[in-house]
PDB file of C-alpha atoms in Angstrom:
ATOM      1  CA  UNK A   1      46.518 -65.740 -35.692  1.00  0.00           C
ATOM      2  CA  UNK A   2      48.938 -63.846 -37.870  1.00  0.00           C
ATOM      3  CA  UNK A   3      45.754 -61.811 -39.345  1.00  0.00           C
ATOM      4  CA  UNK A   4      44.985 -60.695 -35.737  1.00  0.00           C
ATOM      5  CA  UNK A   5      47.770 -58.696 -35.453  1.00  0.00           C
ATOM      6  CA  UNK A   6      47.818 -55.987 -38.265  1.00  0.00           C
ATOM      7  CA  UNK A   7      44.385 -55.538 -37.473  1.00  0.00           C
ATOM      8  CA  UNK A   8      44.690 -54.571 -33.871  1.00  0.00           C
ATOM      9  CA  UNK A   9      46.441 -50.916 -34.506  1.00  0.00           C
ATOM     10  CA  UNK A  10      43.665 -50.161 -36.747  1.00  0.00           C
ATOM     11  CA  UNK A  11      41.425 -51.023 -34.109  1.00  0.00           C
ATOM     12  CA  UNK A  12      43.090 -48.619 -31.567  1.00  0.00           C
ATOM     13  CA  UNK A  13      43.202 -45.921 -34.044  1.00  0.00           C
ATOM     14  CA  UNK A  14      39.489 -45.961 -34.512  1.00  0.00           C
ATOM     15  CA  UNK A  15      38.839 -45.922 -30.915  1.00  0.00           C
ATOM     16  CA  UNK A  16      40.852 -42.951 -30.525  1.00  0.00           C
ATOM     17  CA  UNK A  17      39.245 -41.251 -33.185  1.00  0.00           C
ATOM     18  CA  UNK A  18      35.899 -41.720 -32.301  1.00  0.00           C
ATOM     19  CA  UNK A  19      36.738 -40.260 -28.627  1.00  0.00           C
ATOM     20  CA  UNK A  20      38.443 -37.486 -29.976  1.00  0.00           C
ATOM     21  CA  UNK A  21      35.479 -36.755 -31.881  1.00  0.00           C
ATOM     22  CA  UNK A  22      32.629 -37.205 -29.240  1.00  0.00           C
ATOM     23  CA  UNK A  23      31.236 -33.469 -27.768  1.00  0.00           C
ATOM     24  CA  UNK A  24      33.160 -32.534 -24.745  1.00  0.00           C
ATOM     25  CA  UNK A  25      30.484 -31.918 -21.306  1.00  0.00           C
ATOM     26  CA  UNK A  26      28.638 -28.910 -20.943  1.00  0.00           C
ATOM     27  CA  UNK A  27      29.932 -27.098 -17.591  1.00  0.00           C
ATOM     28  CA  UNK A  28      27.654 -27.725 -14.853  1.00  0.00           C
ATOM     29  CA  UNK A  29      24.669 -24.733 -14.547  1.00  0.00           C
ATOM     30  CA  UNK A  30      24.871 -22.183 -11.856  1.00  0.00           C
ATOM     31  CA  UNK A  31      23.600 -22.619  -8.621  1.00  0.00           C
ATOM     32  CA  UNK A  32      20.508 -20.581  -7.503  1.00  0.00           C
ATOM     33  CA  UNK A  33      21.104 -16.913  -6.518  1.00  0.00           C
ATOM     34  CA  UNK A  34      21.640 -16.406  -2.830  1.00  0.00           C
ATOM     35  CA  UNK A  35      21.618 -12.728  -1.462  1.00  0.00           C
ATOM     36  CA  UNK A  36      23.199 -13.854   1.387  1.00  0.00           C
ATOM     37  CA  UNK A  37      25.935 -15.244  -0.204  1.00  0.00           C
ATOM     38  CA  UNK A  38      26.311 -12.480  -2.836  1.00  0.00           C
ATOM     39  CA  UNK A  39      26.428 -10.205   0.504  1.00  0.00           C
ATOM     40  CA  UNK A  40      29.051 -12.841   2.179  1.00  0.00           C
ATOM     41  CA  UNK A  41      31.554 -12.505  -0.296  1.00  0.00           C
ATOM     42  CA  UNK A  42      31.561  -8.682  -0.401  1.00  0.00           C
ATOM     43  CA  UNK A  43      32.102  -8.423   3.350  1.00  0.00           C
ATOM     44  CA  UNK A  44      31.121  -5.955   6.082  1.00  0.00           C
ATOM     45  CA  UNK A  45      27.368  -6.866   5.782  1.00  0.00           C
ATOM     46  CA  UNK A  46      26.752  -9.008   8.885  1.00  0.00           C
ATOM     47  CA  UNK A  47      24.211  -7.262  10.533  1.00  0.00           C
ATOM     48  CA  UNK A  48      21.948  -6.937   7.118  1.00  0.00           C
ATOM     49  CA  UNK A  49      22.773 -10.584   6.385  1.00  0.00           C
ATOM     50  CA  UNK A  50      21.408 -11.142  10.125  1.00  0.00           C
ATOM     51  CA  UNK A  51      18.235  -9.250   9.877  1.00  0.00           C
ATOM     52  CA  UNK A  52      17.549 -10.927   6.334  1.00  0.00           C
ATOM     53  CA  UNK A  53      17.491 -14.193   7.765  1.00  0.00           C
ATOM     54  CA  UNK A  54      16.052 -13.462  11.013  1.00  0.00           C
ATOM     55  CA  UNK A  55      13.080 -11.831   9.317  1.00  0.00           C
ATOM     56  CA  UNK A  56      12.675 -14.662   6.786  1.00  0.00           C
ATOM     57  CA  UNK A  57      12.807 -12.114   4.185  1.00  0.00           C
ATOM     58  CA  UNK A  58      16.084 -13.589   2.479  1.00  0.00           C
ATOM     59  CA  UNK A  59      13.893 -16.655   1.509  1.00  0.00           C
ATOM     60  CA  UNK A  60      11.417 -14.542  -0.080  1.00  0.00           C
ATOM     61  CA  UNK A  61      14.360 -12.552  -1.974  1.00  0.00           C
ATOM     62  CA  UNK A  62      15.712 -16.082  -3.031  1.00  0.00           C
ATOM     63  CA  UNK A  63      12.645 -17.544  -3.724  1.00  0.00           C
ATOM     64  CA  UNK A  64      11.294 -14.515  -6.384  1.00  0.00           C
ATOM     65  CA  UNK A  65      15.162 -14.276  -8.101  1.00  0.00           C
ATOM     66  CA  UNK A  66      14.900 -18.184  -8.725  1.00  0.00           C
ATOM     67  CA  UNK A  67      11.213 -17.643  -9.980  1.00  0.00           C
ATOM     68  CA  UNK A  68      11.054 -16.673 -13.617  1.00  0.00           C
ATOM     69  CA  UNK A  69       8.048 -15.944 -13.927  1.00  0.00           C
ATOM     70  CA  UNK A  70       8.672 -13.232 -11.127  1.00  0.00           C
ATOM     71  CA  UNK A  71      10.314  -9.660 -11.766  1.00  0.00           C
ATOM     72  CA  UNK A  72      13.879  -8.517 -10.410  1.00  0.00           C
ATOM     73  CA  UNK A  73      14.827  -6.503  -7.718  1.00  0.00           C
ATOM     74  CA  UNK A  74      17.286  -3.999  -6.560  1.00  0.00           C
ATOM     75  CA  UNK A  75      18.764  -4.232  -2.636  1.00  0.00           C
ATOM     76  CA  UNK A  76      20.044  -1.349  -0.781  1.00  0.00           C
ATOM     77  CA  UNK A  77      22.535  -3.036   1.635  1.00  0.00           C
ATOM     78  CA  UNK A  78      24.018  -0.921   4.586  1.00  0.00           C
ATOM     79  CA  UNK A  79      27.359  -1.735   6.054  1.00  0.00           C
ATOM     80  CA  UNK A  80      28.236  -2.912   9.311  1.00  0.00           C
ATOM     81  CA  UNK A  81      29.484   0.774  10.339  1.00  0.00           C
ATOM     82  CA  UNK A  82      25.969   2.131   8.989  1.00  0.00           C
ATOM     83  CA  UNK A  83      24.297   0.279  11.788  1.00  0.00           C
ATOM     84  CA  UNK A  84      26.960   0.936  14.498  1.00  0.00           C
ATOM     85  CA  UNK A  85      26.082   4.865  13.695  1.00  0.00           C
ATOM     86  CA  UNK A  86      22.354   4.528  14.609  1.00  0.00           C
ATOM     87  CA  UNK A  87      21.342   5.608  17.911  1.00  0.00           C
ATOM     88  CA  UNK A  88      22.204   2.863  20.999  1.00  0.00           C
ATOM     89  CA  UNK A  89      19.205   0.576  21.432  1.00  0.00           C
ATOM     90  CA  UNK A  90      17.543   1.602  18.231  1.00  0.00           C
ATOM     91  CA  UNK A  91      17.377  -1.279  16.349  1.00  0.00           C
ATOM     92  CA  UNK A  92      16.493  -3.503  19.092  1.00  0.00           C
ATOM     93  CA  UNK A  93      13.725  -1.424  19.935  1.00  0.00           C
ATOM     94  CA  UNK A  94      11.774  -2.035  16.681  1.00  0.00           C
ATOM     95  CA  UNK A  95       9.278  -4.746  16.755  1.00  0.00           C
ATOM     96  CA  UNK A  96       9.380  -7.501  14.881  1.00  0.00           C
ATOM     97  CA  UNK A  97       7.033  -6.264  12.308  1.00  0.00           C
ATOM     98  CA  UNK A  98       8.849  -2.853  12.010  1.00  0.00           C
ATOM     99  CA  UNK A  99      12.312  -5.179  11.366  1.00  0.00           C
ATOM    100  CA  UNK A 100      10.448  -6.742   8.534  1.00  0.00           C
ATOM    101  CA  UNK A 101       9.499  -3.607   6.985  1.00  0.00           C
ATOM    102  CA  UNK A 102      12.755  -2.252   7.785  1.00  0.00           C
ATOM    103  CA  UNK A 103      14.571  -4.586   5.150  1.00  0.00           C
ATOM    104  CA  UNK A 104      11.810  -4.645   2.658  1.00  0.00           C
ATOM    105  CA  UNK A 105      12.316  -0.792   2.668  1.00  0.00           C
ATOM    106  CA  UNK A 106      15.722  -1.811   1.054  1.00  0.00           C
ATOM    107  CA  UNK A 107      14.398  -3.849  -1.306  1.00  0.00           C
ATOM    108  CA  UNK A 108      13.090  -2.414  -4.494  1.00  0.00           C
ATOM    109  CA  UNK A 109      10.854  -4.682  -6.671  1.00  0.00           C
ATOM    110  CA  UNK A 110      12.578  -3.679 -10.129  1.00  0.00           C
ATOM    111  CA  UNK A 111      16.322  -4.172 -11.224  1.00  0.00           C
ATOM    112  CA  UNK A 112      17.926  -0.795 -11.316  1.00  0.00           C
ATOM    113  CA  UNK A 113      20.636   0.243 -13.133  1.00  0.00           C
ATOM    114  CA  UNK A 114      23.121   3.330 -12.179  1.00  0.00           C
ATOM    115  CA  UNK A 115      21.717   5.280 -14.762  1.00  0.00           C
ATOM    116  CA  UNK A 116      18.304   4.450 -14.534  1.00  0.00           C
ATOM    117  CA  UNK A 117      18.019   5.915 -10.955  1.00  0.00           C
ATOM    118  CA  UNK A 118      18.402   9.747 -13.210  1.00  0.00           C
ATOM    119  CA  UNK A 119      15.041   9.083 -14.653  1.00  0.00           C
ATOM    120  CA  UNK A 120      13.193   7.390 -12.053  1.00  0.00           C
ATOM    121  CA  UNK A 121      10.210   8.534 -11.090  1.00  0.00           C
ATOM    122  CA  UNK A 122      10.153   9.544  -7.174  1.00  0.00           C
ATOM    123  CA  UNK A 123       8.743   8.639  -4.810  1.00  0.00           C
ATOM    124  CA  UNK A 124       9.714   4.874  -5.517  1.00  0.00           C
ATOM    125  CA  UNK A 125       8.070   2.044  -4.911  1.00  0.00           C
ATOM    126  CA  UNK A 126       9.604  -0.609  -2.137  1.00  0.00           C
ATOM    127  CA  UNK A 127       8.372  -4.000  -0.526  1.00  0.00           C
ATOM    128  CA  UNK A 128       7.383  -2.344   2.385  1.00  0.00           C
ATOM    129  CA  UNK A 129       4.717  -0.891   0.965  1.00  0.00           C
ATOM    130  CA  UNK A 130       3.340   1.709  -1.980  1.00  0.00           C
ATOM    131  CA  UNK A 131       5.133   4.763  -3.237  1.00  0.00           C
ATOM    132  CA  UNK A 132       2.997   6.646  -1.209  1.00  0.00           C
ATOM    133  CA  UNK A 133       2.204   7.594   2.405  1.00  0.00           C
ATOM    134  CA  UNK A 134       4.810   6.062   5.093  1.00  0.00           C
ATOM    135  CA  UNK A 135       7.459   4.753   3.569  1.00  0.00           C
ATOM    136  CA  UNK A 136       8.588   7.358   0.894  1.00  0.00           C
ATOM    137  CA  UNK A 137      12.059   6.677  -0.629  1.00  0.00           C
ATOM    138  CA  UNK A 138      13.551   9.380  -3.127  1.00  0.00           C
ATOM    139  CA  UNK A 139      16.159   9.290  -5.413  1.00  0.00           C
ATOM    140  CA  UNK A 140      18.110  12.013  -7.083  1.00  0.00           C
ATOM    141  CA  UNK A 141      21.405  11.870  -8.659  1.00  0.00           C
ATOM    142  CA  UNK A 142      24.478  14.382  -9.352  1.00  0.00           C
ATOM    143  CA  UNK A 143      26.522  13.177 -12.042  1.00  0.00           C
ATOM    144  CA  UNK A 144      27.389   9.519 -11.137  1.00  0.00           C
ATOM    145  CA  UNK A 145      26.361   9.801  -7.380  1.00  0.00           C
ATOM    146  CA  UNK A 146      22.974   8.368  -6.331  1.00  0.00           C
ATOM    147  CA  UNK A 147      21.244   9.868  -2.907  1.00  0.00           C
ATOM    148  CA  UNK A 148      18.787   8.405  -1.235  1.00  0.00           C
ATOM    149  CA  UNK A 149      16.166  10.193   0.932  1.00  0.00           C
ATOM    150  CA  UNK A 150      13.239   8.690   3.411  1.00  0.00           C
ATOM    151  CA  UNK A 151      12.334  12.009   5.042  1.00  0.00           C
ATOM    152  CA  UNK A 152      14.690  10.754   8.226  1.00  0.00           C
ATOM    153  CA  UNK A 153      17.741   9.587   6.404  1.00  0.00           C
ATOM    154  CA  UNK A 154      20.017  11.134   3.734  1.00  0.00           C
ATOM    155  CA  UNK A 155      21.952   8.132   2.379  1.00  0.00           C
ATOM    156  CA  UNK A 156      24.469   7.696  -0.620  1.00  0.00           C
ATOM    157  CA  UNK A 157      25.001   4.771  -2.724  1.00  0.00           C
ATOM    158  CA  UNK A 158      28.555   4.145  -2.291  1.00  0.00           C
ATOM    159  CA  UNK A 159      29.306   1.053  -4.342  1.00  0.00           C
ATOM    160  CA  UNK A 160      27.985  -1.590  -6.811  1.00  0.00           C
ATOM    161  CA  UNK A 161      27.983  -5.297  -5.439  1.00  0.00           C
ATOM    162  CA  UNK A 162      26.327  -7.287  -7.629  1.00  0.00           C
ATOM    163  CA  UNK A 163      24.524  -6.609 -11.039  1.00  0.00           C
ATOM    164  CA  UNK A 164      22.987  -9.021 -13.516  1.00  0.00           C
ATOM    165  CA  UNK A 165      19.569  -9.007 -15.473  1.00  0.00           C
ATOM    166  CA  UNK A 166      17.561 -10.168 -12.221  1.00  0.00           C
ATOM    167  CA  UNK A 167      19.363  -8.413  -9.464  1.00  0.00           C
ATOM    168  CA  UNK A 168      21.437  -5.278  -8.378  1.00  0.00           C
ATOM    169  CA  UNK A 169      22.577  -4.699  -4.760  1.00  0.00           C
ATOM    170  CA  UNK A 170      23.803  -1.431  -3.876  1.00  0.00           C
ATOM    171  CA  UNK A 171      25.919  -0.865  -0.983  1.00  0.00           C
ATOM    172  CA  UNK A 172      24.731   2.410   1.279  1.00  0.00           C
ATOM    173  CA  UNK A 173      26.302   4.211   3.565  1.00  0.00           C
ATOM    174  CA  UNK A 174      23.366   4.844   5.915  1.00  0.00           C
ATOM    175  CA  UNK A 175      20.224   2.807   7.151  1.00  0.00           C
ATOM    176  CA  UNK A 176      17.057   3.603   5.225  1.00  0.00           C
ATOM    177  CA  UNK A 177      14.866   4.366   8.285  1.00  0.00           C
ATOM    178  CA  UNK A 178      11.518   4.793   7.410  1.00  0.00           C
ATOM    179  CA  UNK A 179       9.108   8.024   8.213  1.00  0.00           C
ATOM    180  CA  UNK A 180       6.400   6.135   9.931  1.00  0.00           C
ATOM    181  CA  UNK A 181       8.839   4.643  12.222  1.00  0.00           C
ATOM    182  CA  UNK A 182       9.211   8.630  13.756  1.00  0.00           C
ATOM    183  CA  UNK A 183       5.883   9.581  13.270  1.00  0.00           C
ATOM    184  CA  UNK A 184       3.085   9.816  15.748  1.00  0.00           C
ATOM    185  CA  UNK A 185      -0.202   8.944  14.291  1.00  0.00           C
ATOM    186  CA  UNK A 186      -2.701  11.917  14.477  1.00  0.00           C
ATOM    187  CA  UNK A 187      -5.337  11.287  17.307  1.00  0.00           C
ATOM    188  CA  UNK A 188      -8.698   9.885  16.700  1.00  0.00           C
ATOM    189  CA  UNK A 189     -11.277  12.520  16.889  1.00  0.00           C
ATOM    190  CA  UNK A 190     -13.580  12.685  20.114  1.00  0.00           C
ATOM    191  CA  UNK A 191     -16.898  11.404  19.723  1.00  0.00           C
ATOM    192  CA  UNK A 192     -19.485  14.262  19.174  1.00  0.00           C
ATOM    193  CA  UNK A 193     -21.511  14.510  22.164  1.00  0.00           C
ATOM    194  CA  UNK A 194     -25.602  13.316  21.701  1.00  0.00           C
ATOM    195  CA  UNK A 195     -27.839  15.831  20.967  1.00  0.00           C
ATOM    196  CA  UNK A 196     -30.891  16.828  23.400  1.00  0.00           C
ATOM    197  CA  UNK A 197     -34.059  15.082  22.921  1.00  0.00           C
ATOM    198  CA  UNK A 198     -36.679  17.564  21.524  1.00  0.00           C
ATOM    199  CA  UNK A 199     -38.832  18.462  24.265  1.00  0.00           C
ATOM    200  CA  UNK A 200     -42.007  16.299  24.639  1.00  0.00           C
ATOM    201  CA  UNK A 201     -45.204  17.814  23.203  1.00  0.00           C
ATOM    202  CA  UNK A 202     -46.420  18.197  26.763  1.00  0.00           C
ATOM    203  CA  UNK A 203     -43.144  20.391  27.828  1.00  0.00           C
ATOM    204  CA  UNK A 204     -43.803  22.660  25.203  1.00  0.00           C
ATOM    205  CA  UNK A 205     -47.665  23.305  25.574  1.00  0.00           C
ATOM    206  CA  UNK A 206     -46.707  23.614  29.753  1.00  0.00           C
ATOM    207  CA  UNK A 207     -48.587  21.169  32.393  1.00  0.00           C
ATOM    208  CA  UNK A 208     -52.102  21.182  33.376  1.00  0.00           C
ATOM    209  CA  UNK A 209     -50.900  22.894  36.404  1.00  0.00           C
ATOM    210  CA  UNK A 210     -48.612  25.748  34.919  1.00  0.00           C
ATOM    211  CA  UNK A 211     -50.209  28.013  31.961  1.00  0.00           C
ATOM    212  CA  UNK A 212     -48.661  28.165  28.750  1.00  0.00           C
ATOM    213  CA  UNK A 213     -47.937  31.757  29.017  1.00  0.00           C
ATOM    214  CA  UNK A 214     -47.575  32.942  32.339  1.00  0.00           C
ATOM    215  CA  UNK A 215     -47.284  36.898  31.486  1.00  0.00           C
ATOM    216  CA  UNK A 216     -50.626  36.561  30.104  1.00  0.00           C
ATOM    217  CA  UNK A 217     -52.414  34.817  33.105  1.00  0.00           C
ATOM    218  CA  UNK A 218     -50.689  37.811  35.277  1.00  0.00           C
ATOM    219  CA  UNK A 219     -52.409  40.431  32.866  1.00  0.00           C
ATOM    220  CA  UNK A 220     -55.778  39.173  32.660  1.00  0.00           C
ATOM    221  CA  UNK A 221     -55.833  38.388  36.820  1.00  0.00           C
ATOM    222  CA  UNK A 222     -54.329  42.103  37.475  1.00  0.00           C
ATOM    223  CA  UNK A 223     -57.651  43.692  34.381  1.00  0.00           C
ATOM    224  CA  UNK A 224     -60.205  41.639  36.333  1.00  0.00           C
ATOM    225  CA  UNK A 225     -59.446  43.389  39.784  1.00  0.00           C
ATOM    226  CA  UNK A 226     -59.629  46.568  38.240  1.00  0.00           C
ATOM    227  CA  UNK A 227     -62.765  46.037  36.911  1.00  0.00           C
ATOM    228  CA  UNK A 228     -64.088  44.595  39.474  1.00  0.00           C
ATOM    229  CA  UNK A 229     -62.615  47.762  41.597  1.00  0.00           C
ATOM    230  CA  UNK A 230     -64.633  50.278  38.989  1.00  0.00           C
ATOM    231  CA  UNK A 231     -67.592  48.295  39.243  1.00  0.00           C
ATOM    232  CA  UNK A 232     -67.807  48.756  43.388  1.00  0.00           C
ATOM    233  CA  UNK A 233     -67.016  52.868  42.800  1.00  0.00           C
ATOM    234  CA  UNK A 234     -69.696  53.030  40.729  1.00  0.00           C
ATOM    235  CA  UNK A 235     -72.479  51.434  42.977  1.00  0.00           C
ATOM    236  CA  UNK A 236     -71.339  53.227  45.642  1.00  0.00           C
ATOM    237  CA  UNK A 237     -71.776  56.430  44.024  1.00  0.00           C
ATOM    238  CA  UNK A 238     -75.240  55.791  43.440  1.00  0.00           C
ATOM    239  CA  UNK A 239     -77.145  54.316  45.993  1.00  0.00           C
TER     240      UNK A 239
END
């Protein structure tokens, strides 16, 4: 029993030393990127968030951002006041498909830093469609200011909300309206009239009852009358 007491402090020292040398627990990995959570934290984007969720575009964006095989994204986020500046009833007049296209028009399939807008090639490609045609999106820069034109809207990038290697979110002061929503498609050309059927051989040559050349027939008839009258005159002169 006397031998146990001196060894007990040594045992406690060993345990304390082992515990101190064990590595500290690594911090919990960050959660998946959630674009609506980013916008909610920034505030003043209630309408844009609602449209992202109702159109399911938010799910597509989050899936792409959290898939390592997919590229990054740039999002232009209009504020609530930007939507308030639209004509009354305009947003509700858009069809469900147009609302999807409207939100996709605010998303670029590439990460752009503010300085990269200075060398961007216009028109930019958006998730609403190709760079040409109905969804043109052009950017110009003046110093540090980035301006956006769509053919309908002239907007300015007002602030950087969020940026990392996969996502850049910028506040814009106007809703970006696609040109295709306000252009009337050209009417389809009228069908060409069918060509008249070729005349039949009988109609070209004339019927059995009608001579092919009535003027010629009349001329021959008159000539026959003249010859007959001349012969009768000669016979009357010489009995």
